[in-house]
Amino acid sequence: MQHYSLWDSPLRLAQDIATIDIISGGRVVLGIGRGYQKREFDIYGVDIAESRDRFVEGMDIAIKAWTEERFSYNGQFFQFPEVMVIPKPVQKPTPPVFMAVTHSRNSVEIAVTKTLGVIHGR
């Protein structure tokens, strides 16, 4: 699968994950993380200091894309008028999402707040 980050294309990520969920008969599980190495952010031209807020905003958009028929968004990093994102995933309300929380307490807080599963290395 092509890699799409929540930093620049959360709608495309949501569509791709929903498509894989359909093709797999409802068996997709998404593992995702904020990133933690400056060079990762430099590649996308994103300030690493924005990682938390960009991740939260991107995850909010992906969840809305999976759960709402139509929605608009007016955030700090992403703005768009009313859209209808298709396809929708088989699993309801969303496919399982697990967040990597290996390098930051902030990531743990995000996972808990968003009720995401966690992946940790310790």
mmCIF file of C-alpha atoms in Angstrom:
data_model
loop_
_atom_site.group_PDB
_atom_site.id
_atom_site.type_symbol
_atom_site.label_atom_id
_atom_site.label_comp_id
_atom_site.label_asym_id
_atom_site.label_seq_id
_atom_site.Cartn_x
_atom_site.Cartn_y
_atom_site.Cartn_z
ATOM 1 C CA MET A 1 0.000 0.000 0.000
ATOM 2 C CA GLN A 2 1.109 3.536 -0.691
ATOM 3 C CA HIS A 3 2.075 5.471 2.442
ATOM 4 C CA TYR A 4 -0.081 8.500 3.144
ATOM 5 C CA SER A 5 0.512 10.512 6.239
ATOM 6 C CA LEU A 6 -2.039 12.218 8.385
ATOM 7 C CA TRP A 7 0.169 15.285 7.913
ATOM 8 C CA ASP A 8 -0.834 15.873 4.325
ATOM 9 C CA SER A 9 -3.645 13.588 3.176
ATOM 10 C CA PRO A 10 -5.956 12.248 5.906
ATOM 11 C CA LEU A 11 -8.876 11.939 3.470
ATOM 12 C CA ARG A 12 -6.813 9.765 1.134
ATOM 13 C CA LEU A 13 -5.604 7.665 4.064
ATOM 14 C CA ALA A 14 -9.223 7.155 5.175
ATOM 15 C CA GLN A 15 -10.276 6.108 1.656
ATOM 16 C CA ASP A 16 -7.404 3.658 1.280
ATOM 17 C CA ILE A 17 -7.973 2.046 4.679
ATOM 18 C CA ALA A 18 -11.714 1.733 3.945
ATOM 19 C CA THR A 19 -10.939 0.147 0.570
ATOM 20 C CA ILE A 20 -8.587 -2.393 2.145
ATOM 21 C CA ASP A 21 -11.211 -3.111 4.813
ATOM 22 C CA ILE A 22 -13.746 -3.889 2.083
ATOM 23 C CA ILE A 23 -11.349 -6.045 0.051
ATOM 24 C CA SER A 24 -10.251 -7.968 3.165
ATOM 25 C CA GLY A 25 -13.803 -8.638 4.299
ATOM 26 C CA GLY A 26 -13.528 -6.376 7.334
ATOM 27 C CA ARG A 27 -10.133 -7.504 8.578
ATOM 28 C CA VAL A 28 -7.972 -4.384 8.268
ATOM 29 C CA VAL A 29 -6.248 -3.059 11.383
ATOM 30 C CA LEU A 30 -4.536 0.335 11.153
ATOM 31 C CA GLY A 31 -1.261 0.909 12.978
ATOM 32 C CA ILE A 32 -0.255 4.553 12.923
ATOM 33 C CA GLY A 33 2.099 6.966 14.652
ATOM 34 C CA ARG A 34 2.974 10.629 14.852
ATOM 35 C CA GLY A 35 6.584 10.173 13.795
ATOM 36 C CA TYR A 36 9.437 11.273 15.986
ATOM 37 C CA GLN A 37 12.514 11.859 13.863
ATOM 38 C CA LYS A 38 13.141 15.337 12.524
ATOM 39 C CA ARG A 39 14.203 13.996 9.126
ATOM 40 C CA GLU A 40 10.741 12.425 8.674
ATOM 41 C CA PHE A 41 9.146 15.821 9.145
ATOM 42 C CA ASP A 42 11.700 17.566 6.939
ATOM 43 C CA ILE A 43 10.766 15.279 4.028
ATOM 44 C CA TYR A 44 7.179 16.547 4.189
ATOM 45 C CA GLY A 45 8.157 20.129 4.985
ATOM 46 C CA VAL A 46 6.362 19.908 8.336
ATOM 47 C CA ASP A 47 7.591 21.510 11.557
ATOM 48 C CA ILE A 48 8.107 18.728 14.108
ATOM 49 C CA ALA A 49 6.635 21.031 16.774
ATOM 50 C CA GLU A 50 3.288 20.655 14.970
ATOM 51 C CA SER A 51 3.291 16.842 15.111
ATOM 52 C CA ARG A 52 0.784 16.458 17.938
ATOM 53 C CA ASP A 53 -1.752 18.928 16.585
ATOM 54 C CA ARG A 54 -1.405 17.703 12.998
ATOM 55 C CA PHE A 55 -1.846 14.093 14.081
ATOM 56 C CA VAL A 56 -4.937 14.864 16.159
ATOM 57 C CA GLU A 57 -6.485 16.887 13.348
ATOM 58 C CA GLY A 58 -5.686 14.223 10.762
ATOM 59 C CA MET A 59 -7.102 11.446 12.934
ATOM 60 C CA ASP A 60 -10.272 13.480 13.538
ATOM 61 C CA ILE A 61 -10.702 13.834 9.778
ATOM 62 C CA ALA A 62 -10.142 10.117 9.120
ATOM 63 C CA ILE A 63 -12.712 9.162 11.765
ATOM 64 C CA LYS A 64 -15.247 11.629 10.352
ATOM 65 C CA ALA A 65 -14.610 10.241 6.864
ATOM 66 C CA TRP A 66 -15.417 6.726 8.104
ATOM 67 C CA THR A 67 -18.413 7.596 10.262
ATOM 68 C CA GLU A 68 -20.213 10.570 8.715
ATOM 69 C CA GLU A 69 -22.093 10.640 5.432
ATOM 70 C CA ARG A 70 -20.952 14.202 4.690
ATOM 71 C CA PHE A 71 -18.840 16.654 6.643
ATOM 72 C CA SER A 72 -16.800 19.815 6.343
ATOM 73 C CA TYR A 73 -13.677 20.690 8.295
ATOM 74 C CA ASN A 74 -12.169 23.956 9.439
ATOM 75 C CA GLY A 75 -9.049 23.184 11.437
ATOM 76 C CA GLN A 76 -5.659 24.770 11.928
ATOM 77 C CA PHE A 77 -3.984 22.657 9.218
ATOM 78 C CA PHE A 78 -6.853 21.327 7.105
ATOM 79 C CA GLN A 79 -9.876 23.150 5.752
ATOM 80 C CA PHE A 80 -12.360 21.945 3.191
ATOM 81 C CA PRO A 81 -16.042 22.434 2.361
ATOM 82 C CA GLU A 82 -18.601 19.676 2.716
ATOM 83 C CA VAL A 83 -17.336 16.387 1.290
ATOM 84 C CA MET A 84 -18.676 12.871 1.005
ATOM 85 C CA VAL A 85 -15.891 10.337 1.376
ATOM 86 C CA ILE A 86 -16.423 6.913 -0.159
ATOM 87 C CA PRO A 87 -16.006 4.064 0.323
ATOM 88 C CA LYS A 88 -16.899 3.512 3.970
ATOM 89 C CA PRO A 89 -15.224 0.680 5.892
ATOM 90 C CA VAL A 90 -16.996 -2.610 6.612
ATOM 91 C CA GLN A 91 -16.097 -2.464 10.318
ATOM 92 C CA LYS A 92 -18.270 -0.094 12.322
ATOM 93 C CA PRO A 93 -17.906 2.496 13.533
ATOM 94 C CA THR A 94 -14.275 2.356 12.291
ATOM 95 C CA PRO A 95 -11.608 -0.235 11.649
ATOM 96 C CA PRO A 96 -9.456 -0.875 14.733
ATOM 97 C CA VAL A 97 -6.762 1.798 15.068
ATOM 98 C CA PHE A 98 -3.592 1.292 17.111
ATOM 99 C CA MET A 99 -1.215 4.171 17.762
ATOM 100 C CA ALA A 100 2.531 3.816 18.320
ATOM 101 C CA VAL A 101 3.342 5.445 21.667
ATOM 102 C CA THR A 102 7.003 4.530 22.050
ATOM 103 C CA HIS A 103 8.623 7.949 22.390
ATOM 104 C CA SER A 104 6.169 10.396 23.914
ATOM 105 C CA ARG A 105 3.748 10.756 26.792
ATOM 106 C CA ASN A 106 1.807 13.088 24.512
ATOM 107 C CA SER A 107 1.160 10.136 22.221
ATOM 108 C CA VAL A 108 -0.223 8.110 25.127
ATOM 109 C CA GLU A 109 -2.559 11.003 25.962
ATOM 110 C CA ILE A 110 -3.753 11.185 22.355
ATOM 111 C CA ALA A 111 -4.394 7.428 22.212
ATOM 112 C CA VAL A 112 -6.370 7.513 25.460
ATOM 113 C CA THR A 113 -8.364 10.608 24.458
ATOM 114 C CA LYS A 114 -9.213 9.168 21.031
ATOM 115 C CA THR A 115 -9.799 5.645 22.460
ATOM 116 C CA LEU A 116 -7.164 4.147 20.168
ATOM 117 C CA GLY A 117 -5.326 0.950 20.906
ATOM 118 C CA VAL A 118 -1.642 1.353 21.711
ATOM 119 C CA ILE A 119 1.565 -0.142 20.359
ATOM 120 C CA HIS A 120 4.545 0.263 22.648
ATOM 121 C CA GLY A 121 8.056 -1.089 22.539
ATOM 122 C CA ARG A 122 8.783 -1.402 26.229
#
